[in-house]
Coordinates of C-alpha atoms in Angstrom, one line a residue:
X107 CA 241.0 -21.0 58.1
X108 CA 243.0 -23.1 55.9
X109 CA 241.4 -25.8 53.9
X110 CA 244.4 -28.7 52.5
X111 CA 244.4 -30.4 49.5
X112 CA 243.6 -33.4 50.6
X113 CA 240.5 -36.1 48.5
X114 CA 238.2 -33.5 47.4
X115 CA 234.7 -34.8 46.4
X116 CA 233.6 -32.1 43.5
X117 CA 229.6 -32.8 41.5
X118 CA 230.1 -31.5 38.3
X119 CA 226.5 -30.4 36.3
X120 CA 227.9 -30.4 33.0
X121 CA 226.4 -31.5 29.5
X122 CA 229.7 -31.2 28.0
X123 CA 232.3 -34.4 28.8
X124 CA 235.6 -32.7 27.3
X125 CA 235.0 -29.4 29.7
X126 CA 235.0 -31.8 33.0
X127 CA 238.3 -33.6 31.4
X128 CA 239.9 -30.1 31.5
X129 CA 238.7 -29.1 34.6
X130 CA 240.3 -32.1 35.9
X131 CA 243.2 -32.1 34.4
X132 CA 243.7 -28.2 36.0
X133 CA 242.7 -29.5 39.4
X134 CA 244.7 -32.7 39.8
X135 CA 247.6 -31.3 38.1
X136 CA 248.1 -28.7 41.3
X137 CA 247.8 -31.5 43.3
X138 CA 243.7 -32.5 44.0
X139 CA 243.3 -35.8 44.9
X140 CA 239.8 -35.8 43.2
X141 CA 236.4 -38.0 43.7
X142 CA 234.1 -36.9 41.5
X143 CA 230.1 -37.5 39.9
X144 CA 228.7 -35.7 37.1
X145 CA 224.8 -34.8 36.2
X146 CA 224.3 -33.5 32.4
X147 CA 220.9 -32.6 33.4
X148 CA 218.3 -31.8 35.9
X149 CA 217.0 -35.4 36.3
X150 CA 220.7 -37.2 36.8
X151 CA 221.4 -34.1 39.0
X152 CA 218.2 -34.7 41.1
X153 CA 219.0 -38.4 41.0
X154 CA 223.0 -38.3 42.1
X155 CA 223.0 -35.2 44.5
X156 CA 222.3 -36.8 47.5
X157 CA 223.8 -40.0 47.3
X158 CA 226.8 -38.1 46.6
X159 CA 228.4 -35.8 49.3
X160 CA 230.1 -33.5 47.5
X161 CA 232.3 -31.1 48.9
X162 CA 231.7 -28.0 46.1
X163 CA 229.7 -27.9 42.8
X164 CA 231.1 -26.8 39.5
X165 CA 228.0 -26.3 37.5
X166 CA 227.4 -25.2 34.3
X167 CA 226.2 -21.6 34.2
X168 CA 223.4 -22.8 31.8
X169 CA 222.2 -26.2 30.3
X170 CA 219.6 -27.3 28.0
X171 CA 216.9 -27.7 31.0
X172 CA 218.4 -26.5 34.3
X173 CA 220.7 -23.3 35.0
X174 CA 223.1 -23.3 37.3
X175 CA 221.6 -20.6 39.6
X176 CA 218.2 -23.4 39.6
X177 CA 220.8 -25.9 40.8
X178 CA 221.5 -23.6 44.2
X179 CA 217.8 -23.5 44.8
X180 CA 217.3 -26.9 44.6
X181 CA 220.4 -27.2 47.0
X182 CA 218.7 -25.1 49.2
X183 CA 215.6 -26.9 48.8
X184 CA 216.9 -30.2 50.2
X185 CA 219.0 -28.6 52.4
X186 CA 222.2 -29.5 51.4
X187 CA 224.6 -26.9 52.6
X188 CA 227.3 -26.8 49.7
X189 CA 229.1 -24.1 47.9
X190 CA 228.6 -24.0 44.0
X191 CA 230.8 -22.1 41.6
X192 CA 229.1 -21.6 38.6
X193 CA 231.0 -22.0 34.9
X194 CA 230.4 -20.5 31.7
X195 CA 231.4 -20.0 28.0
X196 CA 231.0 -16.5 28.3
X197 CA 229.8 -14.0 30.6
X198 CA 229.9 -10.3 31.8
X199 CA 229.8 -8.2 34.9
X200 CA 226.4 -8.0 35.4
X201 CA 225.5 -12.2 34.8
X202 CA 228.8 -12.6 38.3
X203 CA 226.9 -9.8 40.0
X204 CA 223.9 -11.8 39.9
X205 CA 225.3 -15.2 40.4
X206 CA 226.8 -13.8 43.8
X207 CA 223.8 -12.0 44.8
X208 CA 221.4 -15.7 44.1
X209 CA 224.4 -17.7 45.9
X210 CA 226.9 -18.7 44.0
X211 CA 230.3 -18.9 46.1
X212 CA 232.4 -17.8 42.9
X213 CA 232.0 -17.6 38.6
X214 CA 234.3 -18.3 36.3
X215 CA 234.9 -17.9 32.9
X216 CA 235.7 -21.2 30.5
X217 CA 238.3 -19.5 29.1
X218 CA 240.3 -18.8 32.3
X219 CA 240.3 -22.4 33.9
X220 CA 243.8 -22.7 34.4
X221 CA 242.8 -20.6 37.2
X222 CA 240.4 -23.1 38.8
X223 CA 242.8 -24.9 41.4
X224 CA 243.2 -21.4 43.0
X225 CA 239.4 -20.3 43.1
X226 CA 238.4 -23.9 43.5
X227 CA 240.9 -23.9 46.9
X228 CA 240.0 -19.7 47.5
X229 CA 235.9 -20.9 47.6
X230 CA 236.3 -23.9 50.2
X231 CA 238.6 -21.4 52.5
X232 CA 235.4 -18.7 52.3
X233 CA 233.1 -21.6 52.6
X234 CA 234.9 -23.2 55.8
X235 CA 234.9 -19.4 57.2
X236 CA 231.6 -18.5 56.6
X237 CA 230.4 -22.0 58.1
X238 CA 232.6 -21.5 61.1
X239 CA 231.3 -17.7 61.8
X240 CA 227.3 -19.3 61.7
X241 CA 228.6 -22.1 64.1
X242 CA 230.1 -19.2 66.6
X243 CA 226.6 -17.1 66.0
X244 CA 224.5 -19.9 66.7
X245 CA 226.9 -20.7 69.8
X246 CA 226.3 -17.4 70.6
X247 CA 222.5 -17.1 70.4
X248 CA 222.8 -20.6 72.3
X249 CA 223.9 -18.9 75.5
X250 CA 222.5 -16.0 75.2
X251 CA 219.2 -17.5 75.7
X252 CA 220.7 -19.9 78.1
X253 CA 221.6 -16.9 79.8
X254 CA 218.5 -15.4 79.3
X255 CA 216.6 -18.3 80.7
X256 CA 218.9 -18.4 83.8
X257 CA 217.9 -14.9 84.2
X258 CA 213.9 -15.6 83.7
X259 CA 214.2 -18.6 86.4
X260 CA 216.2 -16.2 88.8
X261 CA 213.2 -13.3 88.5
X262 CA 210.9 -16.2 88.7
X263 CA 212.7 -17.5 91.9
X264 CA 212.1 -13.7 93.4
X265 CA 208.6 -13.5 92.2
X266 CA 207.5 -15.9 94.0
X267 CA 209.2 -15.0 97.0
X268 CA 208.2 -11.4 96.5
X269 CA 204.5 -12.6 96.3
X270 CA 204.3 -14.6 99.1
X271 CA 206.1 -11.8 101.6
X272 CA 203.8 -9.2 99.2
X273 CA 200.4 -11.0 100.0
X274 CA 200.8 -11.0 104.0
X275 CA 202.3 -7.4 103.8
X276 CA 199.6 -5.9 102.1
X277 CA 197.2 -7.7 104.6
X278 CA 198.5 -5.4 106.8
X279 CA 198.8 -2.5 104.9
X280 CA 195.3 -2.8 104.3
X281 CA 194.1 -3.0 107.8
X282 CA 196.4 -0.2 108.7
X283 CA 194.9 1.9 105.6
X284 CA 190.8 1.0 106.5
X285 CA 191.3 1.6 109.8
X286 CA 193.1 4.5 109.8
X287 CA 190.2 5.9 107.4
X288 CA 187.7 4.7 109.8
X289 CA 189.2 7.0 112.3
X290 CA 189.1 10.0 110.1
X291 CA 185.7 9.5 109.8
X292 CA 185.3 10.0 113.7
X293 CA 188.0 12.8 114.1
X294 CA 187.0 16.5 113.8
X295 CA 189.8 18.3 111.1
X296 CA 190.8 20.5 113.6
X297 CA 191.8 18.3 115.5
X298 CA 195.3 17.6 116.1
X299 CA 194.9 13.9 115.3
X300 CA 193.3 14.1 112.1
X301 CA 196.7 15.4 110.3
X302 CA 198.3 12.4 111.8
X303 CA 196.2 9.7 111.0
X304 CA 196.1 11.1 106.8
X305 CA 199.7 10.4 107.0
X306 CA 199.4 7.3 108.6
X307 CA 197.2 6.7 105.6
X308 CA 199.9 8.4 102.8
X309 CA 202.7 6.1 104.9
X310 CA 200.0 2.5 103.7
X311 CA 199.9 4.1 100.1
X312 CA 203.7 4.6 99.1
X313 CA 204.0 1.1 101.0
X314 CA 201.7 -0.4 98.2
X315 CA 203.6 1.2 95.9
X316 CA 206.4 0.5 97.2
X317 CA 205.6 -3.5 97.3
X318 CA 204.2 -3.3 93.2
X319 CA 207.6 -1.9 92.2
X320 CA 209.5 -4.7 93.9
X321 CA 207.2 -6.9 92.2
X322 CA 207.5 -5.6 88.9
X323 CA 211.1 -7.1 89.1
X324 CA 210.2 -10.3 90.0
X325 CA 207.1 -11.1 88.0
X326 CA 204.9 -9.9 85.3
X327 CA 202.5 -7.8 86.4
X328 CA 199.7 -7.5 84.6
X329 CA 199.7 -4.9 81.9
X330 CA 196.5 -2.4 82.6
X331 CA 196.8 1.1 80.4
X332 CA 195.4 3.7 81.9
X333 CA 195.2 7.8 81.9
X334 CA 198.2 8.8 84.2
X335 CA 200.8 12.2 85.0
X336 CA 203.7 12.0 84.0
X337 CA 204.6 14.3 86.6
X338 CA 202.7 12.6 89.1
X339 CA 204.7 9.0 88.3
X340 CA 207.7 10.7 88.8
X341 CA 207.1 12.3 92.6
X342 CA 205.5 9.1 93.5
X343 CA 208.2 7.1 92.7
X344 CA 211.1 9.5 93.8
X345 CA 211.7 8.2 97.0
X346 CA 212.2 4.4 95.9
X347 CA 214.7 6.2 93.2
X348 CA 216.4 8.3 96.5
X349 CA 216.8 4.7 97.9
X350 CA 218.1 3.2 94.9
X351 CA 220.9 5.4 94.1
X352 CA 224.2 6.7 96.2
X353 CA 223.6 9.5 98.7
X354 CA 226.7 11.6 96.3
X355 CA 223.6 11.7 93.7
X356 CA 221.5 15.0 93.6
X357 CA 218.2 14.3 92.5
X358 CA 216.5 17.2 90.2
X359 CA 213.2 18.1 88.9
X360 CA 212.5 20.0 86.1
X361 CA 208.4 19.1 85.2
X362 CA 207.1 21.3 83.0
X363 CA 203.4 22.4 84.6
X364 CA 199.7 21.5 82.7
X365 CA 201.4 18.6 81.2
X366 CA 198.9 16.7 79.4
X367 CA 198.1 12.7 79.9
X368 CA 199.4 9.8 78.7
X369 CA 197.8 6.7 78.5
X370 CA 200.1 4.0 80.0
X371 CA 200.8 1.6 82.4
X372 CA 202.0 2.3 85.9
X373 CA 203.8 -0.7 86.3
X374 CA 205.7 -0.8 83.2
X375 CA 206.5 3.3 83.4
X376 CA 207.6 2.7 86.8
X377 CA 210.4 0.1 85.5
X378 CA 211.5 2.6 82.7
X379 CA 212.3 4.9 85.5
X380 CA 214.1 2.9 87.8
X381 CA 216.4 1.1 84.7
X382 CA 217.1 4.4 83.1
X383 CA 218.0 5.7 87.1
X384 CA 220.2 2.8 87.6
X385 CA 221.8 3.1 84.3
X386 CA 222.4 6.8 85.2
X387 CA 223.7 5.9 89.0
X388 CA 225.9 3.4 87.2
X389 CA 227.8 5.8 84.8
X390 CA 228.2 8.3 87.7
X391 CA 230.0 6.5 90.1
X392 CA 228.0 7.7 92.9
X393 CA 228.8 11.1 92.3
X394 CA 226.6 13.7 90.1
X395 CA 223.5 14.9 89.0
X396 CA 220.3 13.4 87.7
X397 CA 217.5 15.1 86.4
X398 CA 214.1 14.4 85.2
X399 CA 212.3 17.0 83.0
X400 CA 208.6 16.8 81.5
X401 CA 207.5 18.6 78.3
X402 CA 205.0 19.2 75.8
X403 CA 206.2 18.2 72.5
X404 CA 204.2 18.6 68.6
X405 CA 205.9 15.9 66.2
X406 CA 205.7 16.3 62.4
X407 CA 207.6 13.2 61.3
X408 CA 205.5 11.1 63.6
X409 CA 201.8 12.2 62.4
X410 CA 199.6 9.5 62.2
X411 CA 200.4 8.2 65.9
X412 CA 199.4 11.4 67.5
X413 CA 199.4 14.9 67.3
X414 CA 201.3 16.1 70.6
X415 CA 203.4 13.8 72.7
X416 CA 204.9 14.1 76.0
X417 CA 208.6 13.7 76.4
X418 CA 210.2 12.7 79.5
X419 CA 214.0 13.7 80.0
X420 CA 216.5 11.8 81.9
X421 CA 220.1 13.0 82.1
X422 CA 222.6 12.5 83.6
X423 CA 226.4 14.0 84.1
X424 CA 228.0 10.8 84.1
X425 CA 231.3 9.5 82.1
X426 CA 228.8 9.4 78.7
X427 CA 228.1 6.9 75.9
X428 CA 230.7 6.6 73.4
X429 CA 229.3 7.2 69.4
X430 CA 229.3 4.0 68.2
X431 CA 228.5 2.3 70.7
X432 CA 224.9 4.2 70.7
X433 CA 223.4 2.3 68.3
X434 CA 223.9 -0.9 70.1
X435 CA 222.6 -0.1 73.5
X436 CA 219.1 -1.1 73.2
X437 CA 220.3 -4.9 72.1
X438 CA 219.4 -7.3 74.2
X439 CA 222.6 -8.4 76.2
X440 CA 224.7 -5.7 75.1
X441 CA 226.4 -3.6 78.2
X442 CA 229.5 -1.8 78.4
X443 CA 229.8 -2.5 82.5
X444 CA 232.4 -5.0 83.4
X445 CA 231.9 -8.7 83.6
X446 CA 229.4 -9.4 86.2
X447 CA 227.9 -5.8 86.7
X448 CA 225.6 -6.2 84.0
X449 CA 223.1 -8.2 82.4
X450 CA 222.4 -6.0 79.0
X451 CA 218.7 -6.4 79.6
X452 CA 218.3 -3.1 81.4
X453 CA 217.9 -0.9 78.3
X454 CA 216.4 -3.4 76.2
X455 CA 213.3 -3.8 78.3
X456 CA 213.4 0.1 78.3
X457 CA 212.8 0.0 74.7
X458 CA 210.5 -2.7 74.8
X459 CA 208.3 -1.0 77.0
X460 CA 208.5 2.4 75.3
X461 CA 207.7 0.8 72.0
X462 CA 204.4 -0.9 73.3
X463 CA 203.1 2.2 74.4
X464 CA 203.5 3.6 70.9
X465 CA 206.6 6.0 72.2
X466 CA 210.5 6.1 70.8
X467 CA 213.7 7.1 72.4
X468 CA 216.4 9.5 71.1
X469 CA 220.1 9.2 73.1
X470 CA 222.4 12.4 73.3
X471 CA 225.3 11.5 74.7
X472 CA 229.2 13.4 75.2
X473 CA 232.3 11.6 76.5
X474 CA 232.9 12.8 79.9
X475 CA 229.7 15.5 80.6
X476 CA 226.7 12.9 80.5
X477 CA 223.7 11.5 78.8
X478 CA 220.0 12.2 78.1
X479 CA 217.5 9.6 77.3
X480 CA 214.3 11.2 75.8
X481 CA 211.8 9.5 75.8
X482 CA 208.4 10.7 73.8
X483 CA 205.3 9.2 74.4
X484 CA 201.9 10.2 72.7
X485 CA 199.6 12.4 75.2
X486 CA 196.0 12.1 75.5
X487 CA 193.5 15.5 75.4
X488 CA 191.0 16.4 78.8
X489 CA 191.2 18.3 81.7
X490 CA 193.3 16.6 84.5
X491 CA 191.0 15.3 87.9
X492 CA 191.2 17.6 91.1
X493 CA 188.8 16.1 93.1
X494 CA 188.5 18.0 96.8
X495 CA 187.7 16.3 99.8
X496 CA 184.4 17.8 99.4
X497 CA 184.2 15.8 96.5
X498 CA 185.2 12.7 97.7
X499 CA 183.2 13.0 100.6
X500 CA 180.2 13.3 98.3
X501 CA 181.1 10.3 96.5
X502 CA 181.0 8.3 99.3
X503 CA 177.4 9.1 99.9
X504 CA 176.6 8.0 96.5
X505 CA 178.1 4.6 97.0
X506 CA 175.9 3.9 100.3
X507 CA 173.3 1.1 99.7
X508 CA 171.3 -1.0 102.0
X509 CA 171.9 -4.6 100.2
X510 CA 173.1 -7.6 101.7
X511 CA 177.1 -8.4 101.4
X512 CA 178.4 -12.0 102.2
X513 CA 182.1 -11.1 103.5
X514 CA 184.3 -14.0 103.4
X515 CA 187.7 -12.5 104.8
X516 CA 190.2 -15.4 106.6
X517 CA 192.1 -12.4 109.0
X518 CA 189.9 -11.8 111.9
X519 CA 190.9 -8.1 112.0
X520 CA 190.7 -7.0 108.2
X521 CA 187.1 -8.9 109.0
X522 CA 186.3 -6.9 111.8
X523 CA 187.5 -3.8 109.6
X524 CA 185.7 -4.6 106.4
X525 CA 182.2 -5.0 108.4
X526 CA 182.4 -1.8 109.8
X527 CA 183.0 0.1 106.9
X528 CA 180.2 -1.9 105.2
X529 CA 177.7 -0.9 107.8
X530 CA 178.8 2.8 108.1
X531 CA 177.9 2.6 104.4
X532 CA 174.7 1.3 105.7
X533 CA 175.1 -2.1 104.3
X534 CA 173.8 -5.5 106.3
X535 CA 176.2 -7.3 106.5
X536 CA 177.1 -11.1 107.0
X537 CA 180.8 -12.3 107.8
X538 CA 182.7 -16.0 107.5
X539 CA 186.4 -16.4 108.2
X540 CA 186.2 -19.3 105.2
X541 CA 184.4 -20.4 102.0
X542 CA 183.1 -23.4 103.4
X543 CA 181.5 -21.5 106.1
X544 CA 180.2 -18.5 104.1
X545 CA 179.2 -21.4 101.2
X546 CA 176.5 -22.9 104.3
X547 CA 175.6 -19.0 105.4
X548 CA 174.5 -18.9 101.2
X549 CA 173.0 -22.1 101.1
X550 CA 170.9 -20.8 103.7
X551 CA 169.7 -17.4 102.7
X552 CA 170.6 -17.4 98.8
X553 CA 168.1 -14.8 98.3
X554 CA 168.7 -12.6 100.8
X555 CA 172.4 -11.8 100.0
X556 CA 172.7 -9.3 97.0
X557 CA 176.7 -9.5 96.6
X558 CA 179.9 -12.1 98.0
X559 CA 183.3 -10.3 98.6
X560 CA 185.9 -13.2 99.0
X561 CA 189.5 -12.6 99.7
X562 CA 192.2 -15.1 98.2
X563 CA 192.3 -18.2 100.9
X564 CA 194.3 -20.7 102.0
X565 CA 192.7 -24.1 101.1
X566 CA 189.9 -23.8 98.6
X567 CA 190.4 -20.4 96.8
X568 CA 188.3 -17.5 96.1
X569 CA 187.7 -18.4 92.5
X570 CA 187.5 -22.1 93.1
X571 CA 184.0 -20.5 95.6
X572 CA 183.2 -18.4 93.2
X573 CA 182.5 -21.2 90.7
X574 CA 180.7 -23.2 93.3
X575 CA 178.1 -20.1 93.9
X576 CA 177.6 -19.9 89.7
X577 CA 177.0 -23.5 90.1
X578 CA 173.8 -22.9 92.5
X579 CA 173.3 -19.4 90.9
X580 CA 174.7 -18.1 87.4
X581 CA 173.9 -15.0 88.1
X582 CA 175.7 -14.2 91.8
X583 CA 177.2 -11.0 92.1
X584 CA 181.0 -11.6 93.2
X585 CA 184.0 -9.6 94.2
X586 CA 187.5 -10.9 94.3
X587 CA 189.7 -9.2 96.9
X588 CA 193.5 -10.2 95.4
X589 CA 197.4 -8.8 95.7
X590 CA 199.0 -7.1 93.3
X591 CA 201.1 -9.2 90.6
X592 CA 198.7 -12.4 90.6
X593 CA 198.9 -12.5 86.9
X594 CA 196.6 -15.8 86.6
X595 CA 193.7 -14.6 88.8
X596 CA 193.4 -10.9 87.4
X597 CA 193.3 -12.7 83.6
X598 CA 190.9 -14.8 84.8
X599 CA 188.9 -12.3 86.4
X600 CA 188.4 -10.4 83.8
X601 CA 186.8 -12.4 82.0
X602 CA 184.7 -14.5 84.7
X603 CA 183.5 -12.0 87.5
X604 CA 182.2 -9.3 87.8
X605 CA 185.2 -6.8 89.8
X606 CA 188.7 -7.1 91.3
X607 CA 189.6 -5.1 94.2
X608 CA 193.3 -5.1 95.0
X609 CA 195.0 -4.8 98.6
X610 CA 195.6 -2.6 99.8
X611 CA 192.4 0.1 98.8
X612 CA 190.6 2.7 100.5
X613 CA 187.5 2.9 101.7
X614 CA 186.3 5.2 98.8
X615 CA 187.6 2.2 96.1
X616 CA 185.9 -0.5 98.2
X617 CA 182.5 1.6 98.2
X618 CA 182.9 2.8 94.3
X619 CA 183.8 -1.3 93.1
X620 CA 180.8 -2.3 95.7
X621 CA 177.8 0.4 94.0
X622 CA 179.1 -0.2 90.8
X623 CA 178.7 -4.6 91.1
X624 CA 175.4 -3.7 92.5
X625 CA 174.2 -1.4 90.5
X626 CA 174.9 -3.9 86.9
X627 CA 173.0 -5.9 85.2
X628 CA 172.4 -9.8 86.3

């Protein structure tokens, strides 16, 4: 940028009359056309600065009771955005360092004015470039968060979407899943039916799944840690990865066995798997190899966090990352895709997540043969669960109880379903299709009803009943049935009643949530 000598309005804080003569003289002899003020001391400078709007201070490096470095911080102070060159008898290389380094645009020497019209004309050049580069950032920062925002609305747009398809799907997921479970119950396992109706009931699982990854893009889900496999995550999530990619991907698995836990969340993980897999589809044009590989790994230079972590591998033989631009890739908005293929928020959520659960990322990457992302996050000591169906059918005998249960449940069938589960667990149970029906059936028999299940309704809500039962009786046991990714009602939950059960559940998670409610405190 090239700044003209055209009228140039210069404060001068100087004690010393004869020195802003001369530098006067210097400037308007090559040519300034020059307005000028001067201060000789803190309180004219503090009186005349800002009815003056000067476009560069010369100031005297020090004066009886204000230095010239003081005179930046009070610029600063009153935000007035000026450059000051600072001017004294004598000085030495250590007095410019400084100056520079406390914001001084340039320092000069008394005895080497003559060359003031150059610096003078040298300082409002770096000035007019340094102001124009902060204009472009703080364009840029503008629309990047314009962009950001366009991208929060269009998730939001989907989230909503995705919820409303999510809560009617998982209706029916759920009555698939309970009865399907009913009729295990009343199928002898040798018989040929009984295999078929467990995957029936694996088939309603992965579809849950299925529906809380989709959600995860659309919404926030809420964040619940918990112990997980690594390993596990992985196979459970491998056929929405198969999907996701081209069929010319091979898909590998290299899981190291006895892996130890981590404690995480299954909805963030999930996402840090499918943005790494798309990143890794992306660079392989539909042609290659993935692999995921789990192992146990013992960090020194991370003590304090945790002894033993476990790191999850994914690489890739794609085109690779070049060297420099590795350190950039976990910026938010930075992508090397072409326009329009790429948002640059992939990788930054990546790190995001990995961060919050206490993890870090290192990036090996070759031109030409590929990429690994490995990911190390901290592992958590105890025996993994392998429960048998011995177990489990155990289990379900210790969550039997004779108590009354209020069902209010607006689907016929899932009504009909719930009830008979309830009374093979040898529950009495009462039913209403609404809350204003099953708020009369209360009103009625408050005392004989131990525990109200309530779906999420149309019309008055499940929480909006629950708060009319606290009204007639704080102390009402209460069970929200809700979808997954209803960030509002979970929160609210949590701290207000006493369980949540999400759709869709098995029979063993209804009867587990039900004993436990029961078997609390008032």
């Amino acid at each position: 940028m090239t700044v003209t000598k055209q009228i140039l309005k210069i404060f001068f804080l100087e004690d010393n009359i004869d020195d802003v003569e001369i530098e006067l003289h210097e400037l308007r002899k090559d040519g300034f056309n020059i307005l000028f003020e001067v201060a000789r001391d803190r309180k004219e400078f503090l009186e005349k600065l800002k009815d003056f709007n000067a476009d560069i201070i010369l100031a005297d490096y020090a004066l009886p009771d204000i230095t010239g470095i003081e005179a930046i911080s009070i610029c600063k102070e009153m935000n007035m955005d000026i450059p000051v060159i600072l001017i004294t008898g004598a000085g030495n290389e250590t007095i410019a360092v400084d100056s520079l380094r406390l914001g001084a645009i340039d320092y000069i020497i008394k005895k080497n004015i003559t060359g003031l019209p150059a610096r003078v004309l040298r300082a409002l050049e770096i000035w007019a470039d340094r102001k124009a580069r902060e204009r472009a950032e703080a364009d840029k920062q503008k629309f990047q968060q314009l962009l950001f925002q366009a991208q929060k609305q269009k998730m939001e747009s989907v989230g909503r979407l995705a919820s409303g398809v999510a809560h009617d799907f998982n209706n029916i997921l759920t009555g698939i899943l309970g009865f399907s479970e009913l009729m295990l119950q009343d199928t002898p396992k040798d018989s040929p039916s009984y295999e078929r109706l467990q995957t029936i009931s694996t088939l309603c699982k992965r579809g849950a799944m299925l529906i809380k990854q989709l959600l995860i893009f659309g919404r926030n889900i809420p964040v619940e840690f918990k112990k997980i496999n690594i390993n596990s995550l992985i196979k459970d999530n491998l056929g929405f990865i198969r999907h996701a990619v081209k069929e010319g991907i091979e898909i590998r698995l290299n899981l190291q066995d006895g892996i130890p836990e981590i404690e995480a969340d299954t909805g963030q993980l999930t996402q840090v798997l499918v943005n790494l897999s798309f990143n890794s589809a992306d660079a392989m044009e539909g042609k290659g190899v993935l692999e995921f590989k789990t192992e146990r790994y013992l960090s020194e230079r991370h003590t304090g966090l945790a002894d033993e972590y476990v790191c999850l591998s994914l690489s890739d033989t794609g085109c690779g990352i070049p060297v420099y631009d590795i350190p950039k890739i976990f910026d938010p908005f930075f992508t090397t895709k072409a326009v329009g293929k790429g948002t640059g928020l992939g990788l930054a959520i990546v790190y995001s997540i990995v961060n919050t659960h206490g993890g870090w990322i290192i990036v090996n990457s070759e031109l030409g043969k590929g990429t690994t992302f490995n990911i190390y996050l901290p592992a958590i000591h105890g025996e993994l669960s392998n429960v048998s169906a011995l177990d489990e059918e155990k289990k379900i005998k210790m969550y039997r109880g004779n108590e009354t249960i209020l069902l209010v449940e607006n689907k016929e069938e899932l009504r009909a379903q719930y009830t008979t589960a309830l009374n093979r667990l040898n529950y009495n149970v009462l039913s209403a299709k609404n809350s204003e029906e099953a708020l009369d059936i209360y009103l009625a028999t408050p005392k004989k009803i131990d525990l109200i299940i309530s779906d999420i309704m149309p019309g008055k809500s499940g929480m909006e009943f629950f708060n009319d039962l606290r009204s007639i009786n704080p102390d009402v046991k209460f069970i929200l049935v809700t979808d997954h990714g209803l960030n509002e009602q979970v929160e609210y939950i949590s701290k207000e009643v006493k369980a949540v059960i999400k759709k869709p559940y098995n029979i063993q998670e209804m009867a587990r949530v039900i004993r436990e409610v029961l078997d609390s405190p008032a």
